Coordinates of C-alpha atoms in Angstrom, one line a residue:
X1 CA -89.7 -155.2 23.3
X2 CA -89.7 -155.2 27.2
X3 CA -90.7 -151.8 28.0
X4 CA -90.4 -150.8 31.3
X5 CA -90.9 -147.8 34.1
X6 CA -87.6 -147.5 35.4
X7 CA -86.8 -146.2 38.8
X8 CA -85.0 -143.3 36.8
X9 CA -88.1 -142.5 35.3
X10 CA -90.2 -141.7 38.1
X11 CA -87.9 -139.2 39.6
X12 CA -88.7 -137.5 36.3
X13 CA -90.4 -134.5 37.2
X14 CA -93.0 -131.8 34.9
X15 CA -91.9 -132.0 31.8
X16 CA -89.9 -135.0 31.1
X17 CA -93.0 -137.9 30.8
X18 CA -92.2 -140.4 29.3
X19 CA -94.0 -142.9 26.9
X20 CA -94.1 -146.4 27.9
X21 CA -94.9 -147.3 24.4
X22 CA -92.1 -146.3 22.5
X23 CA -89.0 -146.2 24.8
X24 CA -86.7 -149.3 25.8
X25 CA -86.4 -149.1 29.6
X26 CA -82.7 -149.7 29.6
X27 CA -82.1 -149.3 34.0
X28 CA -84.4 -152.7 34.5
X29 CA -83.7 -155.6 32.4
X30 CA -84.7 -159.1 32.0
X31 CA -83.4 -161.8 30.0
X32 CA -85.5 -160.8 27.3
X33 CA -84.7 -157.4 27.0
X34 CA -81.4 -158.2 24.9
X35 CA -82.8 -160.3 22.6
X36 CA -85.9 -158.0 21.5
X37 CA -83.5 -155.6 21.0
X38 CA -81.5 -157.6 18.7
X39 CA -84.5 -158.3 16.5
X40 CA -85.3 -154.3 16.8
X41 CA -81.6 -153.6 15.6
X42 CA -82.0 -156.6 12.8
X43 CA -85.5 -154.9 11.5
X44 CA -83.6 -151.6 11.5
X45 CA -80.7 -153.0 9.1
X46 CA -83.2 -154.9 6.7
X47 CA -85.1 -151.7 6.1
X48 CA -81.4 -149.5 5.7
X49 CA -80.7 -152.2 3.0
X50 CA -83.8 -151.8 1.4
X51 CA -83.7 -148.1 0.9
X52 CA -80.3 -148.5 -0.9
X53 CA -81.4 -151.2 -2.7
X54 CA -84.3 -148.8 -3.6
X55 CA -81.8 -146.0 -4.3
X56 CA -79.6 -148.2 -6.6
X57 CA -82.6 -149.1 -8.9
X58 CA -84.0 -145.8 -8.5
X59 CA -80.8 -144.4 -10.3
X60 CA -80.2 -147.3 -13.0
X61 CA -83.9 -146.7 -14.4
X62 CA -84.1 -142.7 -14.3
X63 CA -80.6 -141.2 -13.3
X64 CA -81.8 -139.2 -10.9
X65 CA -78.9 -137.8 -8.4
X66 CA -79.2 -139.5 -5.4
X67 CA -75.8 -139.2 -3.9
X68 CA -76.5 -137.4 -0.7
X69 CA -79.4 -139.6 0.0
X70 CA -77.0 -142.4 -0.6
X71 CA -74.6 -140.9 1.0
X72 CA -77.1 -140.9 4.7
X73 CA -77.9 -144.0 4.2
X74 CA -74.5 -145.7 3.9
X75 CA -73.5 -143.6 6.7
X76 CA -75.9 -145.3 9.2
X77 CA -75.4 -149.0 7.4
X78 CA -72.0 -148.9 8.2
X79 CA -71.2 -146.9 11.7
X80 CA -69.7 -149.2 14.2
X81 CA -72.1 -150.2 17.4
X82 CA -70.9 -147.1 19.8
X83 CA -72.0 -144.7 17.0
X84 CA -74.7 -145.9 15.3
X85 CA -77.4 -144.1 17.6
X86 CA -75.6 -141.3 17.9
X87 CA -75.4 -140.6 14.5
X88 CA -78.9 -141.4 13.9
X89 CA -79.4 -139.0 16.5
X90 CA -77.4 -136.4 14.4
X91 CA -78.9 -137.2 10.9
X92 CA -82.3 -136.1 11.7
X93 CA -82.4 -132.6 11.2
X94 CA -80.1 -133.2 8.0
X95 CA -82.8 -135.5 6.6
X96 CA -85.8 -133.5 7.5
X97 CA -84.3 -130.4 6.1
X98 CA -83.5 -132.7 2.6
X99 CA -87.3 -133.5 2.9
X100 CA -88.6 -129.8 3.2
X101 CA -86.8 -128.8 0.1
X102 CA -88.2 -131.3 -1.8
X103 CA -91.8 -130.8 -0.9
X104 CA -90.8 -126.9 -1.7
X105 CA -89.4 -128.0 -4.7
X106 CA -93.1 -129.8 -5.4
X107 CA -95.0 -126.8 -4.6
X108 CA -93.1 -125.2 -7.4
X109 CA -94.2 -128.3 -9.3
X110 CA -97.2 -128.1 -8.8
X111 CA -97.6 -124.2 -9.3
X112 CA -95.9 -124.4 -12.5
X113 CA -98.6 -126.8 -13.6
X114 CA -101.2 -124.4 -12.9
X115 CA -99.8 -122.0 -14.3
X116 CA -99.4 -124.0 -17.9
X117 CA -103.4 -125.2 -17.8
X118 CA -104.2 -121.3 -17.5
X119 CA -101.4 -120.5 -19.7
X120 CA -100.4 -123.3 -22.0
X121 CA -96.9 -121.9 -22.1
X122 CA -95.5 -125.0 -19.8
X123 CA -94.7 -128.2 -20.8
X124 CA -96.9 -130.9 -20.9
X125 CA -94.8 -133.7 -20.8
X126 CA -93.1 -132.5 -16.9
X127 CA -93.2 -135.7 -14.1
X128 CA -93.2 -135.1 -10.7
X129 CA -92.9 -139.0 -9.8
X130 CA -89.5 -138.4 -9.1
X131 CA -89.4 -136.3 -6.4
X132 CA -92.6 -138.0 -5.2
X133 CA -90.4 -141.0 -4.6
X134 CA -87.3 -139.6 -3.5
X135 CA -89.4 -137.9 -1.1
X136 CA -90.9 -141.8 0.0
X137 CA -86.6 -143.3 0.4
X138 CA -85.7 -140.3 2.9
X139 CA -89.7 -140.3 4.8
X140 CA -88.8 -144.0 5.6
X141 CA -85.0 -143.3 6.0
X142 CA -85.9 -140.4 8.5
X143 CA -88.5 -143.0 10.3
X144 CA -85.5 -145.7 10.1
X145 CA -83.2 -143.1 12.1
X146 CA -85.8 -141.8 14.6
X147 CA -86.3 -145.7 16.1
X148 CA -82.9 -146.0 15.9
X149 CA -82.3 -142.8 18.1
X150 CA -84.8 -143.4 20.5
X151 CA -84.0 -147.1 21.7
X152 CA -82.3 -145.7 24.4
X153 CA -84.1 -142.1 24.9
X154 CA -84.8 -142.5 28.4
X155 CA -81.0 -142.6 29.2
X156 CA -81.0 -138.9 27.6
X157 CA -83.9 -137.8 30.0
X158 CA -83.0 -134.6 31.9
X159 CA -82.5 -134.9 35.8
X160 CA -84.7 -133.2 38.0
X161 CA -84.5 -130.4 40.3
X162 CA -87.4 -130.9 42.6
X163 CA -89.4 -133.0 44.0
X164 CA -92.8 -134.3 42.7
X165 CA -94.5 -132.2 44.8
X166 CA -93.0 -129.2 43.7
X167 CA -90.6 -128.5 46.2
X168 CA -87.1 -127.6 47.0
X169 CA -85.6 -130.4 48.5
X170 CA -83.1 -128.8 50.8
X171 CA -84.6 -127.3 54.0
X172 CA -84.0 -124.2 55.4
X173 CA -83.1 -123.8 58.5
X174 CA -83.5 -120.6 60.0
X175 CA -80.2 -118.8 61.7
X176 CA -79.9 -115.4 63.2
X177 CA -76.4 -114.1 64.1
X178 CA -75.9 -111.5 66.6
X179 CA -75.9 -108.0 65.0
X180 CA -72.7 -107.2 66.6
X181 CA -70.7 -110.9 65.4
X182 CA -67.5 -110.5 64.1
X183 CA -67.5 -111.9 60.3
X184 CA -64.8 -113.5 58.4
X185 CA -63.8 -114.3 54.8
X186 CA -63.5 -118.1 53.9
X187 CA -60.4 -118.2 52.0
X188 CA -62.1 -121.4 50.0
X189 CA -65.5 -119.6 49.0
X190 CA -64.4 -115.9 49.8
X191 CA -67.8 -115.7 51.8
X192 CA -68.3 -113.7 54.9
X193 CA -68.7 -116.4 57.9
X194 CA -69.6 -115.7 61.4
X195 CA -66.6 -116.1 64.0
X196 CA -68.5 -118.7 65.9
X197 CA -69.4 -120.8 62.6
X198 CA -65.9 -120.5 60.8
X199 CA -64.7 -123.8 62.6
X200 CA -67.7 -126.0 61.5
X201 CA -67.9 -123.5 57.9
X202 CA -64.6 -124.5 57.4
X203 CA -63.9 -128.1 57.6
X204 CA -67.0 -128.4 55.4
X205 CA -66.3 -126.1 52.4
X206 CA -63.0 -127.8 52.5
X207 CA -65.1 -131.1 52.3
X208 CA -66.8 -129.7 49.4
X209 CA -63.6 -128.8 47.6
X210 CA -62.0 -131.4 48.2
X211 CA -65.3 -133.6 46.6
X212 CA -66.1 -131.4 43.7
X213 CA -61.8 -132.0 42.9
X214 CA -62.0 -135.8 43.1
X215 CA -65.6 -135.7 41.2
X216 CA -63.9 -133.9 38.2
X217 CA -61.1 -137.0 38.5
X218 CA -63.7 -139.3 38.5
X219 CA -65.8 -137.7 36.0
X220 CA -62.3 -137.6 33.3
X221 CA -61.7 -141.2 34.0
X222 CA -65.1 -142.3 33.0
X223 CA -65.1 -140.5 29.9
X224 CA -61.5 -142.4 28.9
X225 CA -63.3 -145.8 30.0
X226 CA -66.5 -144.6 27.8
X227 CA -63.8 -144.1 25.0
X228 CA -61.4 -147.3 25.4
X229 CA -65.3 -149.5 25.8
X230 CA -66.2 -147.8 22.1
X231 CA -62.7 -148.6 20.4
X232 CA -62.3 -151.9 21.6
X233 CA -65.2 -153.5 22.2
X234 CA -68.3 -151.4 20.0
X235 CA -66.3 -151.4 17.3
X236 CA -68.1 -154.4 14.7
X237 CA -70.6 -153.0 12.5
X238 CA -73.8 -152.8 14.0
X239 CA -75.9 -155.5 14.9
X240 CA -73.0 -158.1 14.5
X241 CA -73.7 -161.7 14.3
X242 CA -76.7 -162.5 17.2
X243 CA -74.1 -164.2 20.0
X244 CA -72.1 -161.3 20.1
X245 CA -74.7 -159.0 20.0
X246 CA -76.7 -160.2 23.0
X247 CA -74.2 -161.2 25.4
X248 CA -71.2 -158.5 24.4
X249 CA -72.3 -155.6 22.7
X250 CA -76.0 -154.9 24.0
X251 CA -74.2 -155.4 27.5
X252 CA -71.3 -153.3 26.7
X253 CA -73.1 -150.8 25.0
X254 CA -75.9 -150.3 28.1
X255 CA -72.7 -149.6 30.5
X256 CA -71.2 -146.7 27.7
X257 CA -74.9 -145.4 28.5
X258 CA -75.1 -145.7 32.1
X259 CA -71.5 -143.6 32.7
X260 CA -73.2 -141.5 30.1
X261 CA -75.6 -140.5 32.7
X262 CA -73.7 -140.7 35.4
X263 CA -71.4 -137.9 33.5
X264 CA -74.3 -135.9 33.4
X265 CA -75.0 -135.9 36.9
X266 CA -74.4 -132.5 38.6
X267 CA -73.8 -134.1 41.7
X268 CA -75.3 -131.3 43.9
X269 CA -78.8 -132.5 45.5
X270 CA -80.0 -136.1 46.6
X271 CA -81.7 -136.8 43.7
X272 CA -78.1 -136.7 42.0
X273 CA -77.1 -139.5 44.4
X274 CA -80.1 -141.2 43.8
X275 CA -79.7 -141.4 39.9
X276 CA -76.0 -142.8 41.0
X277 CA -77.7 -145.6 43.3
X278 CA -79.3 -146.3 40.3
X279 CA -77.1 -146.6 37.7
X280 CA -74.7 -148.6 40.4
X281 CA -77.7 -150.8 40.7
X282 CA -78.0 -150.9 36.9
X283 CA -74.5 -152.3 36.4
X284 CA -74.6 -155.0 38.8
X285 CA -77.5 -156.5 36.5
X286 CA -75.4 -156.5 33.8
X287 CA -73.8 -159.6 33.2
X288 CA -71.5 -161.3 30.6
X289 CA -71.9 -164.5 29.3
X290 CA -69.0 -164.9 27.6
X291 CA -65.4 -165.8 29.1
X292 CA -63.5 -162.5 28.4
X293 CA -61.0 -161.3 31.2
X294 CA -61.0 -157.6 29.3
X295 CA -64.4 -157.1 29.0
X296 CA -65.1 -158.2 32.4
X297 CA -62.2 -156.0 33.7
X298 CA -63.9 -152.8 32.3
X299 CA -67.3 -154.0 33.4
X300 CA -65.6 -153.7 36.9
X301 CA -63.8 -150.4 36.2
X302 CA -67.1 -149.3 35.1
X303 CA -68.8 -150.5 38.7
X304 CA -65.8 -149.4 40.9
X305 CA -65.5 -145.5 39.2
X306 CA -69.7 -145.3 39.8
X307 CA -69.7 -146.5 43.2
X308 CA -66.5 -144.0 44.1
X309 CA -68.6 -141.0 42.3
X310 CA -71.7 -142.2 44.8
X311 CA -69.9 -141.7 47.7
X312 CA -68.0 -138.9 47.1
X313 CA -71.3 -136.9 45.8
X314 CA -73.2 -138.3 49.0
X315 CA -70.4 -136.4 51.0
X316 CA -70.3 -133.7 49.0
X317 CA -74.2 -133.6 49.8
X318 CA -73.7 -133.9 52.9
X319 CA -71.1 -130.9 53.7
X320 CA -73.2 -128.5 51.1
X321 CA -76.4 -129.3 53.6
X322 CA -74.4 -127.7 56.5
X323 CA -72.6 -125.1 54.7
X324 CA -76.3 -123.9 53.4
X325 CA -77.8 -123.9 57.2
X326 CA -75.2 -121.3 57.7
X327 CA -75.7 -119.0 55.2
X328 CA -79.7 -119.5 55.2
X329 CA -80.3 -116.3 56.9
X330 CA -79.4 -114.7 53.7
X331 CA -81.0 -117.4 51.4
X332 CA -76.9 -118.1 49.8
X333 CA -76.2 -120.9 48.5
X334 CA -72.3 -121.1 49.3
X335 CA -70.2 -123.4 46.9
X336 CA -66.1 -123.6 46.9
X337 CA -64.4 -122.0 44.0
X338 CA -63.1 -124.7 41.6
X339 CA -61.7 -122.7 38.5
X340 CA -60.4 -119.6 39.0
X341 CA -59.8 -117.1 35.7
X342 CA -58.1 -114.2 35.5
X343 CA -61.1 -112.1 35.3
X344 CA -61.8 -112.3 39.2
X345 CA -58.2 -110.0 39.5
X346 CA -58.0 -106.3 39.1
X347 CA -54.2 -105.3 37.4
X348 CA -53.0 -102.8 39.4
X349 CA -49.7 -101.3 37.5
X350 CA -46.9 -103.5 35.8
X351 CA -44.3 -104.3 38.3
X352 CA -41.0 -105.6 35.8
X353 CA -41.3 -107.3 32.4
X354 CA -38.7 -109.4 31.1
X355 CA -37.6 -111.4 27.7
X356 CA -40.4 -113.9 28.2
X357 CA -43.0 -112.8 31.0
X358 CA -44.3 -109.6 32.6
X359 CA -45.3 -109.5 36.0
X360 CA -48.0 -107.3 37.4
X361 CA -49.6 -106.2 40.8
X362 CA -53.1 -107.6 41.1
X363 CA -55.6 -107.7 43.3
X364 CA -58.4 -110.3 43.6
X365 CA -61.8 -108.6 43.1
X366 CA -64.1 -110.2 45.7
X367 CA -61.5 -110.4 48.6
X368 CA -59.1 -107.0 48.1
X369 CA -56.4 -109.7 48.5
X370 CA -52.5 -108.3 46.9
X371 CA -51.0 -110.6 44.7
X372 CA -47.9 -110.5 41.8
X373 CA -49.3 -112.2 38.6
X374 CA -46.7 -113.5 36.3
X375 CA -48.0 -113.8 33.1
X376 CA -46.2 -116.1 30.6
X377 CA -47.5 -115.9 26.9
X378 CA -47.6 -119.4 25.4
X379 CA -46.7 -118.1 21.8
X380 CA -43.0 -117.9 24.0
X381 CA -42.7 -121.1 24.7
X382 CA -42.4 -122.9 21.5
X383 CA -39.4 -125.2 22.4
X384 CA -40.0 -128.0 24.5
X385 CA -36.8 -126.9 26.7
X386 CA -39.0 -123.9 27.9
X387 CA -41.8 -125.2 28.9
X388 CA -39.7 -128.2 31.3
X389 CA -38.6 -124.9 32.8
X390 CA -41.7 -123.0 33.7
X391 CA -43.1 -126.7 35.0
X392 CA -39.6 -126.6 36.8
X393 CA -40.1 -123.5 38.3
X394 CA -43.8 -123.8 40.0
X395 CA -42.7 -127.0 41.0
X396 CA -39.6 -125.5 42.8
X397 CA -41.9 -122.4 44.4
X398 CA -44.5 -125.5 45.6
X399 CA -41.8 -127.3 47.6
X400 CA -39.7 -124.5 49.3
X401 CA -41.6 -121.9 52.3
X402 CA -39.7 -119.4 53.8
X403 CA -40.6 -116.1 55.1
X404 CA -37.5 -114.1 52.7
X405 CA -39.0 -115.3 49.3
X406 CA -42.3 -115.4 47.7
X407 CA -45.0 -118.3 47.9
X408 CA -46.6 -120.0 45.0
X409 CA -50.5 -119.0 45.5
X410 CA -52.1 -120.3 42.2
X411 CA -51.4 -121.7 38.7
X412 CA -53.9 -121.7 35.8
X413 CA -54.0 -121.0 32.0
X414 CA -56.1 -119.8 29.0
X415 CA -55.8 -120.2 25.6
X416 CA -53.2 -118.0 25.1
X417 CA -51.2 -117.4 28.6
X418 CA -50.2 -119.3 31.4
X419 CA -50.8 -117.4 34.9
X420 CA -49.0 -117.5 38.1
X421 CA -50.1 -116.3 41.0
X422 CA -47.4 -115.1 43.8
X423 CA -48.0 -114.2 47.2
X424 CA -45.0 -112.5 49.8
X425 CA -44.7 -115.0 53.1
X426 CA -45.8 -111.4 54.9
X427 CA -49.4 -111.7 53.0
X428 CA -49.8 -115.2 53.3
X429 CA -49.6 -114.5 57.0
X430 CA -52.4 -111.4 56.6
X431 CA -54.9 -113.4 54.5
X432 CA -54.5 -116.4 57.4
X433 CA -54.3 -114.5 60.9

């Protein structure tokens, strides 16, 4: 098997080394690298089939309860190609637990034995072979389910935070503001700005908003492709005939691993982008050597949803650089507020309740801001009719501004409540002048 140091791997930092001996380098490829794994996959299968062929004759000559064994064993034999490592992935602690009680039900065994030469109240006709080789089927099923779970391991490999030398990668750059500065509150972070800095402060935590919004997009619609790739395309029983396997599945199945990582990068340092240059780089290796206008269609997706996620993180990058040279005098790191929860708002005092919602005066913890919270409980909106309504309504209070009627601020929900937040036109022009 073509085992590889991938570019991936040697941003790897303390703790994540990696053993050229037993992990499938799955960022570089050659044209070997499919096939190899195809004979790895085939080995695989031949020794699944063997353990139930062992578990079959195991129970016709000494009825011995093998069912859950069986059970594992079928389970992997028969998962489609997006599963099958995954769930070998999953069985592990199952089969090693299986294994520990059946070396503690040996020690028993064996104990009992002891007991009966000192005592010659035991039988002497009790076998051990049984467990013995029960034991043997789920050592070489748990062996058969570790390979299996670490062909692709280094995909798994946890990003790093600094770099090799040990070091932060973002600079500090030391700023000083005039005792006597006037500072404001950034209505995007709810930090305190300098005056002088809120222009530049500004325009980039709106960049970083704006990034972290689309990234979250980006991020949703590669978990969907992931999905559609695994339905349609993974979904033979592992290995498949050796055609279809080398030039579809292998292929298909590194690019539902690739947006795996890509999912998993936080997107908040270079080394983030870095892992995205990458992967990007990764895809465009892939090829497909069959004519199939869907699969090449989501092998594009794929390429066009990574390379958007590169250069949205590189701005994002960019704009939390600057926004951190601002606030470096005080060693904050300042990020926009994404999500916000009803726990950053104080209730004040109920202000009216009606047949479906009660409204109350709130105030927002960090900032002191006023606001009216509506809060609609979802157990009250059973009928399909209601819920049009309240969708009606913050639609309605998104597209009309006046100074005589009160301005949608914020809309959000929980498991149980759907939460608007209402602000007067006079507030709104408080919080901006």
């Amino acid at each position: 098997m073509s085992l590889l140091v991938s570019p991936l791997a040697n941003l790897i930092g303390d703790g994540h080394a990696v053993d050229s001996d037993e992990y499938l380098d799955f960022f570089e490829i050659d044209e070997n690298t499919y096939p190899r794994t195809y004979l790895f996959l085939k080995a695989q299968r031949t020794i699944l089939e063997s353990i139930q062929q062992q578990i079959a004759k195991l129970k016709a000559s000494k009825d011995i309860n093998l069912d859950f064994v069986e059970y594992l064993t079928e389970s992997l034999l028969y998962s489609i190609f997006g599963e099958v490592f995954d769930r070998a992935k999953s069985l592990i602690p199952t089969i090693r637990k299986f294994i520990d009680n059946i070396d503690h039900q040996n020690n028993q065994v064996h104990g009992m034995k002891s007991n009966q030469n000192r005592s010659n109240n035991f039988p002497s006709n009790i076998s051990i072979s049984e467990p013995v080789e029960v034991q043997k089927i789920c050592q070489k099923l748990l062996s058969c389910a570790i390979a299996l779970s670490r062909v692709f391991s280094v995909i798994a490999c946890s990003l790093p935070t600094k770099t090799p030398d040990g070091e932060d990668i973002t600079p500090e750059i030391n700023y000083t503001p005039d005792i006597n500065e006037v500072l404001v509150v950034c209505r995007i972070c709810e930090e305190y700005v300098p005056l002088s800095l809120i222009e530049s402060h500004s325009k980039n935590c709106a960049k970083a908003c704006e990034s972290e919004i689309r990234i979250m997009s980006l991020d949703d619609r590669i978990e969907k492709l992931q999905q559609s790739i695994i339905k349609i395309i993974l979904k033979p029983i592992w290995p498949g005939n050796k055609d279809s396997c080398i030039n579809v599945l292998l292929p298909m199945f590194h690019v539902v691993m690739l947006l795996d990582k890509a999912l998993k990068a936080k997107t908040s340092s270079i080394l983030d982008a870095q892992v995205l240059s990458v992967i990007m780089t990764s895809l465009h290796q892939i090829k497909i050597r069959i004519d199939n206008q869907n699969i090449e269609s989501m092998l594009a997706k794929a390429r066009e949803l990574i390379n958007e996620k590169l250069k949205v993180c590189t701005t994002k990058t960019d704009a939390t650089y600057i926004l951190n040279m601002i606030h470096s005098q005080n060693q904050q790191k300042v990020s926009p507020i994404i999500e916000v929860t009803i726990a950053d708002f104080e209730l004040i005092k109920a202000i009216s309740s009606g047949a479906y919602a009660r409204v109350f005066l709130g105030m927002k913890k960090k900032t002191g801001d006023i606001y009216a919270i509506k809060v609609i409980p979802k157990s009250s909106l059973s009928q399909k009719n209601q819920i049009q309504r309240i969708l009606t309504e913050k639609d309605i209070l998104l597209q009309n501004e006046n100074p005589y009627i009160v301005n949608f601020c914020m809309f959000f929900n929980d498991t149980k409540r759907i939460i608007f937040i209402i602000i007067t036109s006079f507030s709104l022009l408080n919080i901006i002048y």
